[in-house]
Amino acid sequence: LTYKDPKLLGYLEQNIKCLPLWVCLKAKSKDSNWYMDSGCSNHMTGDKDQFIFLKPKDGGNVTFGNNSKEEIEGIGTISNKSSTTIENICYVSGLKHNLLSISQLCDKDFRVILESTHCVVISIITNTSKFIGFRHDNVYIAHLNNLHAQDV
């Protein structure tokens, strides 16, 4: 704090008190958003805490769009608070987003329908909707905590 008038400066110096101030700029909770990715060959996450089962994996890498590579450290199953489980998820330490592979869903007998505002994942076997994702900033996002599917 500065001021040009020396009389005021003395007054200010004597009357300034330090008060603690806590500011929360951003509170981060666990990300339950899963990004539907047509260019991703496997489901993957960097959040180890989401796994209910995780088997360590020796070898194997993921190559990203910028040609950087990260090691796949494990493969397992994740679950939410309801009965939804998603199997064969790769654990890639440091990955910032949860990715659902559209091709992996299709390989497990699901149909993925992309609409202008949302996407729907439907079981080909039972012809039932498993979950809906919503489009946000040109990306389709499924919220794992809102899924009520059986197994994906």
CSV table of N, CA and C in Angstrom, one decimal:
chain,number,residue,atom,x,y,z
A,1,LEU,N,0.9,-1.2,0.0
A,1,LEU,CA,0.0,0.0,0.0
A,1,LEU,C,0.9,1.2,0.0
A,2,THR,N,0.7,2.1,-0.9
A,2,THR,CA,1.5,3.3,-1.0
A,2,THR,C,0.6,4.5,-1.1
A,3,TYR,N,1.2,5.6,-0.6
A,3,TYR,CA,0.5,6.9,-0.7
A,3,TYR,C,1.5,8.0,-0.7
A,4,LYS,N,1.3,9.1,-1.4
A,4,LYS,CA,2.3,10.1,-1.5
A,4,LYS,C,2.4,11.1,-0.3
A,5,ASP,N,1.3,11.3,0.4
A,5,ASP,CA,1.2,12.2,1.5
A,5,ASP,C,1.8,11.5,2.7
A,6,PRO,N,3.0,12.0,3.3
A,6,PRO,CA,3.6,11.3,4.4
A,6,PRO,C,2.7,11.2,5.7
A,7,LYS,N,1.8,12.2,5.9
A,7,LYS,CA,0.9,12.2,7.0
A,7,LYS,C,-0.1,11.1,6.9
A,8,LEU,N,-0.6,10.9,5.7
A,8,LEU,CA,-1.5,9.8,5.6
A,8,LEU,C,-0.8,8.4,5.6
A,9,LEU,N,0.4,8.4,5.1
A,9,LEU,CA,1.1,7.1,5.1
A,9,LEU,C,1.3,6.6,6.6
A,10,GLY,N,1.7,7.5,7.5
A,10,GLY,CA,1.9,7.2,8.9
A,10,GLY,C,0.6,6.6,9.5
A,11,TYR,N,-0.5,7.3,9.1
A,11,TYR,CA,-1.8,6.8,9.6
A,11,TYR,C,-2.2,5.5,9.1
A,12,LEU,N,-1.9,5.3,7.8
A,12,LEU,CA,-2.2,4.0,7.2
A,12,LEU,C,-1.3,2.9,7.8
A,13,GLU,N,-0.1,3.2,8.0
A,13,GLU,CA,0.8,2.1,8.6
A,13,GLU,C,0.4,1.7,9.9
A,14,GLN,N,-0.1,2.6,10.8
A,14,GLN,CA,-0.5,2.3,12.1
A,14,GLN,C,-1.8,1.5,12.2
A,15,ASN,N,-2.7,1.7,11.2
A,15,ASN,CA,-4.0,1.2,11.3
A,15,ASN,C,-4.2,0.0,10.3
A,16,ILE,N,-3.2,-0.5,9.7
A,16,ILE,CA,-3.3,-1.7,8.8
A,16,ILE,C,-3.3,-2.9,9.7
A,17,LYS,N,-4.2,-3.8,9.5
A,17,LYS,CA,-4.2,-5.1,10.3
A,17,LYS,C,-4.2,-6.2,9.2
A,18,CYS,N,-3.5,-7.2,9.5
A,18,CYS,CA,-3.5,-8.4,8.6
A,18,CYS,C,-4.7,-9.3,9.0
A,19,LEU,N,-5.5,-9.6,8.1
A,19,LEU,CA,-6.6,-10.5,8.3
A,19,LEU,C,-6.4,-11.7,7.4
A,20,PRO,N,-6.5,-12.9,7.9
A,20,PRO,CA,-6.4,-14.1,7.0
A,20,PRO,C,-7.6,-14.1,6.0
A,21,LEU,N,-7.3,-14.5,4.8
A,21,LEU,CA,-8.3,-14.6,3.8
A,21,LEU,C,-8.1,-15.9,3.0
A,22,TRP,N,-9.2,-16.7,3.0
A,22,TRP,CA,-9.1,-17.9,2.2
A,22,TRP,C,-10.0,-17.8,1.0
A,23,VAL,N,-9.5,-18.1,-0.1
A,23,VAL,CA,-10.2,-18.1,-1.4
A,23,VAL,C,-10.1,-19.4,-2.0
A,24,CYS,N,-11.3,-19.9,-2.4
A,24,CYS,CA,-11.3,-21.2,-3.2
A,24,CYS,C,-11.5,-20.8,-4.6
A,25,LEU,N,-10.5,-20.9,-5.4
A,25,LEU,CA,-10.6,-20.6,-6.8
A,25,LEU,C,-11.3,-21.7,-7.6
A,26,LYS,N,-11.0,-22.9,-7.2
A,26,LYS,CA,-11.7,-24.0,-8.0
A,26,LYS,C,-11.7,-25.2,-7.1
A,27,ALA,N,-12.9,-25.7,-6.8
A,27,ALA,CA,-13.0,-27.0,-6.0
A,27,ALA,C,-13.1,-28.1,-7.0
A,28,LYS,N,-12.2,-29.1,-6.9
A,28,LYS,CA,-12.3,-30.2,-7.9
A,28,LYS,C,-12.8,-31.4,-7.2
A,29,SER,N,-13.8,-32.0,-7.8
A,29,SER,CA,-14.3,-33.3,-7.4
A,29,SER,C,-13.9,-34.3,-8.4
A,30,LYS,N,-14.1,-35.5,-8.1
A,30,LYS,CA,-13.8,-36.6,-9.1
A,30,LYS,C,-14.7,-36.4,-10.3
A,31,ASP,N,-14.1,-36.5,-11.4
A,31,ASP,CA,-14.8,-36.3,-12.7
A,31,ASP,C,-15.5,-37.6,-13.1
A,32,SER,N,-16.9,-37.5,-13.1
A,32,SER,CA,-17.7,-38.6,-13.5
A,32,SER,C,-18.1,-38.5,-15.0
A,33,ASN,N,-17.5,-37.5,-15.7
A,33,ASN,CA,-17.8,-37.3,-17.1
A,33,ASN,C,-17.0,-38.3,-17.9
A,34,TRP,N,-17.7,-39.0,-18.9
A,34,TRP,CA,-17.0,-39.9,-19.8
A,34,TRP,C,-17.3,-39.4,-21.2
A,35,TYR,N,-16.2,-39.1,-21.9
A,35,TYR,CA,-16.3,-38.5,-23.2
A,35,TYR,C,-16.4,-39.6,-24.3
A,36,MET,N,-17.4,-39.6,-25.1
A,36,MET,CA,-17.6,-40.6,-26.1
A,36,MET,C,-16.6,-40.3,-27.2
A,37,ASP,N,-15.7,-41.2,-27.5
A,37,ASP,CA,-14.6,-40.9,-28.4
A,37,ASP,C,-14.6,-41.9,-29.6
A,38,SER,N,-14.8,-41.5,-30.8
A,38,SER,CA,-14.8,-42.4,-32.0
A,38,SER,C,-13.4,-42.7,-32.4
A,39,GLY,N,-12.4,-42.0,-32.0
A,39,GLY,CA,-11.0,-42.2,-32.3
A,39,GLY,C,-10.2,-43.0,-31.3
A,40,CYS,N,-10.9,-43.4,-30.3
A,40,CYS,CA,-10.3,-44.1,-29.1
A,40,CYS,C,-10.5,-45.6,-29.3
A,41,SER,N,-9.5,-46.4,-29.3
A,41,SER,CA,-9.6,-47.8,-29.5
A,41,SER,C,-10.1,-48.6,-28.3
A,42,ASN,N,-9.8,-48.0,-27.1
A,42,ASN,CA,-10.2,-48.7,-25.8
A,42,ASN,C,-10.8,-47.6,-24.9
A,43,HIS,N,-11.7,-48.1,-24.0
A,43,HIS,CA,-12.1,-47.2,-22.9
A,43,HIS,C,-10.9,-47.0,-22.0
A,44,MET,N,-10.7,-45.8,-21.5
A,44,MET,CA,-9.6,-45.5,-20.6
A,44,MET,C,-9.8,-44.3,-19.7
A,45,THR,N,-9.1,-44.4,-18.5
A,45,THR,CA,-9.2,-43.3,-17.5
A,45,THR,C,-7.9,-43.2,-16.9
A,46,GLY,N,-7.6,-42.0,-16.3
A,46,GLY,CA,-6.4,-41.8,-15.5
A,46,GLY,C,-6.8,-41.8,-14.0
A,47,ASP,N,-8.0,-42.1,-13.6
A,47,ASP,CA,-8.5,-42.0,-12.2
A,47,ASP,C,-8.6,-43.4,-11.7
A,48,LYS,N,-7.5,-43.8,-10.9
A,48,LYS,CA,-7.4,-45.2,-10.4
A,48,LYS,C,-8.5,-45.5,-9.4
A,49,ASP,N,-9.0,-44.4,-8.7
A,49,ASP,CA,-10.0,-44.6,-7.7
A,49,ASP,C,-11.4,-45.1,-8.2
A,50,GLN,N,-11.6,-45.0,-9.5
A,50,GLN,CA,-12.9,-45.4,-10.1
A,50,GLN,C,-13.0,-46.9,-10.2
A,51,PHE,N,-11.9,-47.6,-10.1
A,51,PHE,CA,-11.9,-49.0,-10.4
A,51,PHE,C,-12.4,-49.8,-9.2
A,52,ILE,N,-13.3,-50.8,-9.5
A,52,ILE,CA,-13.6,-51.8,-8.4
A,52,ILE,C,-12.8,-53.0,-8.6
A,53,PHE,N,-12.2,-53.2,-9.7
A,53,PHE,CA,-11.3,-54.3,-10.0
A,53,PHE,C,-10.2,-53.7,-11.0
A,54,LEU,N,-8.9,-53.9,-10.7
A,54,LEU,CA,-7.9,-53.5,-11.6
A,54,LEU,C,-6.8,-54.5,-11.6
A,55,LYS,N,-6.5,-55.1,-12.7
A,55,LYS,CA,-5.4,-56.0,-12.9
A,55,LYS,C,-4.2,-55.3,-13.5
A,56,PRO,N,-3.0,-55.4,-12.9
A,56,PRO,CA,-1.9,-54.7,-13.5
A,56,PRO,C,-1.6,-55.3,-14.9
A,57,LYS,N,-1.0,-54.5,-15.7
A,57,LYS,CA,-0.7,-54.9,-17.1
A,57,LYS,C,0.7,-54.5,-17.4
A,58,ASP,N,1.5,-55.5,-17.8
A,58,ASP,CA,2.8,-55.3,-18.3
A,58,ASP,C,2.9,-55.1,-19.8
A,59,GLY,N,3.3,-53.9,-20.2
A,59,GLY,CA,3.4,-53.7,-21.6
A,59,GLY,C,2.2,-53.1,-22.2
A,60,GLY,N,2.3,-52.5,-23.3
A,60,GLY,CA,1.2,-51.8,-24.0
A,60,GLY,C,1.2,-50.3,-23.8
A,61,ASN,N,1.0,-49.6,-24.8
A,61,ASN,CA,1.0,-48.2,-24.8
A,61,ASN,C,-0.3,-47.6,-25.5
A,62,VAL,N,-0.6,-46.4,-25.2
A,62,VAL,CA,-1.6,-45.6,-25.9
A,62,VAL,C,-0.9,-44.5,-26.6
A,63,THR,N,-1.3,-44.3,-27.9
A,63,THR,CA,-0.7,-43.2,-28.7
A,63,THR,C,-1.8,-42.2,-28.8
A,64,PHE,N,-1.5,-41.0,-28.5
A,64,PHE,CA,-2.5,-39.9,-28.6
A,64,PHE,C,-2.4,-39.2,-29.9
A,65,GLY,N,-3.3,-38.3,-30.1
A,65,GLY,CA,-3.4,-37.5,-31.4
A,65,GLY,C,-2.2,-36.8,-31.7
A,66,ASN,N,-1.4,-36.3,-30.7
A,66,ASN,CA,-0.2,-35.6,-31.0
A,66,ASN,C,1.0,-36.5,-31.1
A,67,ASN,N,0.8,-37.8,-31.2
A,67,ASN,CA,1.8,-38.9,-31.3
A,67,ASN,C,2.6,-39.1,-30.0
A,68,SER,N,2.2,-38.5,-28.9
A,68,SER,CA,2.8,-38.9,-27.6
A,68,SER,C,2.3,-40.2,-27.1
A,69,LYS,N,3.0,-40.9,-26.3
A,69,LYS,CA,2.7,-42.2,-25.9
A,69,LYS,C,2.7,-42.3,-24.3
A,70,GLU,N,1.7,-43.0,-23.8
A,70,GLU,CA,1.7,-43.3,-22.4
A,70,GLU,C,1.5,-44.8,-22.2
A,71,GLU,N,2.0,-45.3,-21.1
A,71,GLU,CA,1.9,-46.7,-20.8
A,71,GLU,C,0.5,-47.1,-20.2
A,72,ILE,N,0.0,-48.2,-20.6
A,72,ILE,CA,-1.2,-48.8,-20.0
A,72,ILE,C,-0.8,-49.5,-18.8
A,73,GLU,N,-1.1,-49.1,-17.6
A,73,GLU,CA,-0.7,-49.7,-16.3
A,73,GLU,C,-1.6,-50.8,-15.8
A,74,GLY,N,-2.8,-50.8,-16.3
A,74,GLY,CA,-3.7,-51.9,-15.8
A,74,GLY,C,-5.0,-51.9,-16.6
A,75,ILE,N,-5.8,-52.9,-16.5
A,75,ILE,CA,-7.1,-53.1,-17.1
A,75,ILE,C,-8.1,-53.6,-16.1
A,76,GLY,N,-9.3,-53.0,-16.1
A,76,GLY,CA,-10.2,-53.4,-15.0
A,76,GLY,C,-11.6,-53.0,-15.3
A,77,THR,N,-12.4,-53.0,-14.2
A,77,THR,CA,-13.8,-52.6,-14.2
A,77,THR,C,-14.1,-51.5,-13.3
A,78,ILE,N,-14.9,-50.6,-13.8
A,78,ILE,CA,-15.3,-49.5,-12.9
A,78,ILE,C,-16.8,-49.6,-12.7
A,79,SER,N,-17.3,-48.9,-11.6
A,79,SER,CA,-18.7,-48.9,-11.3
A,79,SER,C,-19.1,-47.6,-10.7
A,80,ASN,N,-20.4,-47.3,-10.8
A,80,ASN,CA,-21.0,-46.1,-10.1
A,80,ASN,C,-21.8,-46.6,-8.9
A,81,LYS,N,-22.5,-45.6,-8.4
A,81,LYS,CA,-23.3,-45.9,-7.2
A,81,LYS,C,-24.5,-46.8,-7.4
A,82,SER,N,-25.0,-46.9,-8.7
A,82,SER,CA,-26.0,-47.8,-9.0
A,82,SER,C,-25.4,-49.1,-9.4
A,83,SER,N,-26.0,-49.9,-10.3
A,83,SER,CA,-25.5,-51.2,-10.6
A,83,SER,C,-24.7,-51.2,-11.9
A,84,THR,N,-24.4,-50.0,-12.4
A,84,THR,CA,-23.7,-49.9,-13.7
A,84,THR,C,-22.2,-50.3,-13.6
A,85,THR,N,-21.8,-51.2,-14.4
A,85,THR,CA,-20.3,-51.5,-14.5
A,85,THR,C,-19.9,-51.3,-16.0
A,86,ILE,N,-18.7,-50.9,-16.1
A,86,ILE,CA,-18.1,-50.8,-17.4
A,86,ILE,C,-16.8,-51.6,-17.3
A,87,GLU,N,-16.6,-52.6,-18.2
A,87,GLU,CA,-15.5,-53.5,-18.2
A,87,GLU,C,-14.4,-53.1,-19.2
A,88,ASN,N,-13.3,-53.7,-19.0
A,88,ASN,CA,-12.1,-53.5,-20.0
A,88,ASN,C,-11.7,-52.1,-20.1
A,89,ILE,N,-11.6,-51.4,-19.0
A,89,ILE,CA,-11.1,-50.0,-19.0
A,89,ILE,C,-9.6,-50.0,-18.8
A,90,CYS,N,-8.9,-49.3,-19.6
A,90,CYS,CA,-7.5,-49.2,-19.4
A,90,CYS,C,-7.2,-48.1,-18.4
A,91,TYR,N,-6.3,-48.4,-17.5
A,91,TYR,CA,-5.8,-47.4,-16.6
A,91,TYR,C,-4.5,-46.8,-17.2
A,92,VAL,N,-4.6,-45.5,-17.5
A,92,VAL,CA,-3.4,-44.8,-18.0
A,92,VAL,C,-3.1,-43.6,-17.1
A,93,SER,N,-2.1,-43.8,-16.3
A,93,SER,CA,-1.8,-42.8,-15.3
A,93,SER,C,-1.5,-41.4,-15.9
A,94,GLY,N,-2.1,-40.4,-15.4
A,94,GLY,CA,-1.9,-39.0,-15.9
A,94,GLY,C,-2.9,-38.6,-17.0
A,95,LEU,N,-3.7,-39.5,-17.5
A,95,LEU,CA,-4.8,-39.2,-18.4
A,95,LEU,C,-5.8,-38.3,-17.8
A,96,LYS,N,-6.1,-37.1,-18.4
A,96,LYS,CA,-6.9,-36.1,-17.7
A,96,LYS,C,-8.4,-36.3,-17.9
A,97,HIS,N,-8.8,-37.1,-18.9
A,97,HIS,CA,-10.2,-37.3,-19.1
A,97,HIS,C,-10.6,-38.8,-19.2
A,98,ASN,N,-11.8,-39.1,-18.9
A,98,ASN,CA,-12.3,-40.4,-19.0
A,98,ASN,C,-12.8,-40.6,-20.4
A,99,LEU,N,-12.4,-41.6,-21.1
A,99,LEU,CA,-12.8,-41.8,-22.5
A,99,LEU,C,-13.5,-43.1,-22.7
A,100,LEU,N,-14.7,-43.1,-23.3
A,100,LEU,CA,-15.5,-44.3,-23.7
A,100,LEU,C,-15.3,-44.5,-25.2
A,101,SER,N,-14.7,-45.6,-25.6
A,101,SER,CA,-14.5,-45.9,-27.0
A,101,SER,C,-15.8,-46.4,-27.7
A,102,ILE,N,-16.2,-45.6,-28.7
A,102,ILE,CA,-17.4,-46.0,-29.4
A,102,ILE,C,-17.2,-47.3,-30.1
A,103,SER,N,-16.0,-47.5,-30.7
A,103,SER,CA,-15.7,-48.8,-31.4
A,103,SER,C,-15.8,-50.0,-30.4
A,104,GLN,N,-15.3,-49.8,-29.2
A,104,GLN,CA,-15.4,-50.9,-28.2
A,104,GLN,C,-16.8,-51.1,-27.8
A,105,LEU,N,-17.6,-50.1,-27.7
A,105,LEU,CA,-19.1,-50.3,-27.4
A,105,LEU,C,-19.7,-51.1,-28.5
A,106,CYS,N,-19.4,-50.7,-29.8
A,106,CYS,CA,-20.0,-51.5,-30.9
A,106,CYS,C,-19.5,-52.9,-30.9
A,107,ASP,N,-18.3,-53.2,-30.6
A,107,ASP,CA,-17.8,-54.6,-30.5
A,107,ASP,C,-18.5,-55.4,-29.4
A,108,LYS,N,-19.1,-54.8,-28.4
A,108,LYS,CA,-19.8,-55.5,-27.4
A,108,LYS,C,-21.3,-55.5,-27.6
A,109,ASP,N,-21.7,-55.4,-28.9
A,109,ASP,CA,-23.1,-55.5,-29.3
A,109,ASP,C,-23.9,-54.3,-28.8
A,110,PHE,N,-23.4,-53.1,-28.9
A,110,PHE,CA,-24.1,-51.9,-28.6
A,110,PHE,C,-24.2,-51.1,-29.9
A,111,ARG,N,-25.3,-50.4,-30.1
A,111,ARG,CA,-25.4,-49.4,-31.2
A,111,ARG,C,-25.3,-48.0,-30.6
A,112,VAL,N,-24.5,-47.2,-31.2
A,112,VAL,CA,-24.3,-45.8,-30.7
A,112,VAL,C,-24.9,-44.9,-31.7
A,113,ILE,N,-26.0,-44.2,-31.3
A,113,ILE,CA,-26.7,-43.2,-32.2
A,113,ILE,C,-26.3,-41.8,-31.8
A,114,LEU,N,-25.7,-41.1,-32.7
A,114,LEU,CA,-25.4,-39.7,-32.4
A,114,LEU,C,-26.4,-38.7,-33.0
A,115,GLU,N,-27.0,-37.9,-32.2
A,115,GLU,CA,-28.0,-36.9,-32.7
A,115,GLU,C,-27.3,-35.5,-32.4
A,116,SER,N,-28.1,-34.5,-32.9
A,116,SER,CA,-27.5,-33.1,-32.8
A,116,SER,C,-27.3,-32.7,-31.3
A,117,THR,N,-28.1,-33.2,-30.4
A,117,THR,CA,-28.1,-32.7,-29.0
A,117,THR,C,-27.7,-33.8,-28.0
A,118,HIS,N,-27.7,-35.0,-28.4
A,118,HIS,CA,-27.4,-36.1,-27.5
A,118,HIS,C,-27.0,-37.4,-28.3
A,119,CYS,N,-26.5,-38.4,-27.5
A,119,CYS,CA,-26.3,-39.7,-28.1
A,119,CYS,C,-27.0,-40.7,-27.3
A,120,VAL,N,-27.3,-41.9,-27.9
A,120,VAL,CA,-28.0,-42.9,-27.2
A,120,VAL,C,-27.2,-44.2,-27.4
A,121,VAL,N,-26.9,-45.0,-26.4
A,121,VAL,CA,-26.3,-46.3,-26.5
A,121,VAL,C,-27.3,-47.3,-26.2
A,122,ILE,N,-27.5,-48.2,-27.2
A,122,ILE,CA,-28.6,-49.2,-27.2
A,122,ILE,C,-28.0,-50.6,-27.3
A,123,SER,N,-28.5,-51.5,-26.5
A,123,SER,CA,-28.1,-52.9,-26.6
A,123,SER,C,-28.8,-53.5,-27.8
A,124,ILE,N,-28.0,-54.1,-28.7
A,124,ILE,CA,-28.5,-54.8,-29.9
A,124,ILE,C,-29.2,-56.0,-29.5
A,125,ILE,N,-28.8,-56.7,-28.5
A,125,ILE,CA,-29.3,-58.0,-28.0
A,125,ILE,C,-30.7,-57.8,-27.5
A,126,THR,N,-30.9,-56.8,-26.6
A,126,THR,CA,-32.2,-56.6,-25.9
A,126,THR,C,-33.0,-55.4,-26.5
A,127,ASN,N,-32.4,-54.7,-27.4
A,127,ASN,CA,-33.0,-53.5,-28.0
A,127,ASN,C,-33.5,-52.5,-26.9
A,128,THR,N,-32.7,-52.4,-25.9
A,128,THR,CA,-33.0,-51.4,-24.8
A,128,THR,C,-31.9,-50.3,-24.7
A,129,SER,N,-32.3,-49.2,-24.4
A,129,SER,CA,-31.4,-48.1,-24.2
A,129,SER,C,-30.6,-48.3,-22.9
A,130,LYS,N,-29.3,-48.2,-23.0
A,130,LYS,CA,-28.4,-48.4,-21.8
A,130,LYS,C,-28.1,-47.1,-21.2
A,131,PHE,N,-27.8,-46.1,-22.0
A,131,PHE,CA,-27.6,-44.7,-21.4
A,131,PHE,C,-27.6,-43.7,-22.5
A,132,ILE,N,-27.8,-42.4,-22.1
A,132,ILE,CA,-27.8,-41.3,-23.0
A,132,ILE,C,-26.7,-40.4,-22.6
A,133,GLY,N,-26.0,-39.9,-23.6
A,133,GLY,CA,-25.0,-38.8,-23.3
A,133,GLY,C,-25.5,-37.5,-24.0
A,134,PHE,N,-25.0,-36.4,-23.5
A,134,PHE,CA,-25.4,-35.1,-24.0
A,134,PHE,C,-24.3,-34.4,-24.7
A,135,ARG,N,-24.6,-33.7,-25.7
A,135,ARG,CA,-23.6,-33.0,-26.5
A,135,ARG,C,-23.3,-31.6,-25.8
A,136,HIS,N,-22.1,-31.4,-25.6
A,136,HIS,CA,-21.6,-30.1,-25.0
A,136,HIS,C,-20.3,-29.7,-25.7
A,137,ASP,N,-20.4,-28.5,-26.3
A,137,ASP,CA,-19.2,-28.0,-27.1
A,137,ASP,C,-18.7,-29.0,-28.1
A,138,ASN,N,-19.6,-29.6,-28.9
A,138,ASN,CA,-19.3,-30.5,-29.9
A,138,ASN,C,-18.7,-31.8,-29.4
A,139,VAL,N,-18.9,-32.2,-28.2
A,139,VAL,CA,-18.4,-33.4,-27.6
A,139,VAL,C,-19.6,-34.1,-26.9
A,140,TYR,N,-19.7,-35.4,-27.1
A,140,TYR,CA,-20.8,-36.1,-26.4
A,140,TYR,C,-20.2,-36.6,-25.1
A,141,ILE,N,-21.0,-36.3,-24.0
A,141,ILE,CA,-20.5,-36.7,-22.6
A,141,ILE,C,-21.6,-37.5,-21.9
A,142,ALA,N,-21.2,-38.6,-21.4
A,142,ALA,CA,-22.0,-39.4,-20.5
A,142,ALA,C,-21.6,-39.2,-19.1
A,143,HIS,N,-22.5,-39.0,-18.2
A,143,HIS,CA,-22.2,-38.9,-16.8
A,143,HIS,C,-22.3,-40.2,-16.1
A,144,LEU,N,-21.3,-40.8,-15.6
A,144,LEU,CA,-21.3,-42.1,-15.1
A,144,LEU,C,-22.2,-42.2,-13.8
A,145,ASN,N,-22.3,-41.2,-13.0
A,145,ASN,CA,-23.1,-41.2,-11.8
A,145,ASN,C,-24.6,-41.2,-12.2
A,146,ASN,N,-24.9,-40.8,-13.4
A,146,ASN,CA,-26.3,-40.8,-13.9
A,146,ASN,C,-26.7,-42.1,-14.7
A,147,LEU,N,-25.8,-43.0,-14.9
A,147,LEU,CA,-26.1,-44.2,-15.7
A,147,LEU,C,-26.8,-45.2,-14.8
A,148,HIS,N,-27.8,-45.8,-15.4
A,148,HIS,CA,-28.5,-46.9,-14.7
A,148,HIS,C,-28.6,-48.1,-15.5
A,149,ALA,N,-27.5,-48.3,-16.3
A,149,ALA,CA,-27.5,-49.5,-17.1
A,149,ALA,C,-27.0,-50.7,-16.3
A,150,GLN,N,-27.0,-51.9,-16.8
A,150,GLN,CA,-26.5,-53.1,-16.1
A,150,GLN,C,-25.0,-53.2,-16.3
A,151,ASP,N,-24.6,-53.5,-17.5
A,151,ASP,CA,-23.2,-53.7,-17.9
A,151,ASP,C,-23.0,-53.1,-19.2
A,152,VAL,N,-21.9,-52.4,-19.3
A,152,VAL,CA,-21.5,-51.7,-20.6
A,152,VAL,C,-20.1,-52.3,-21.0
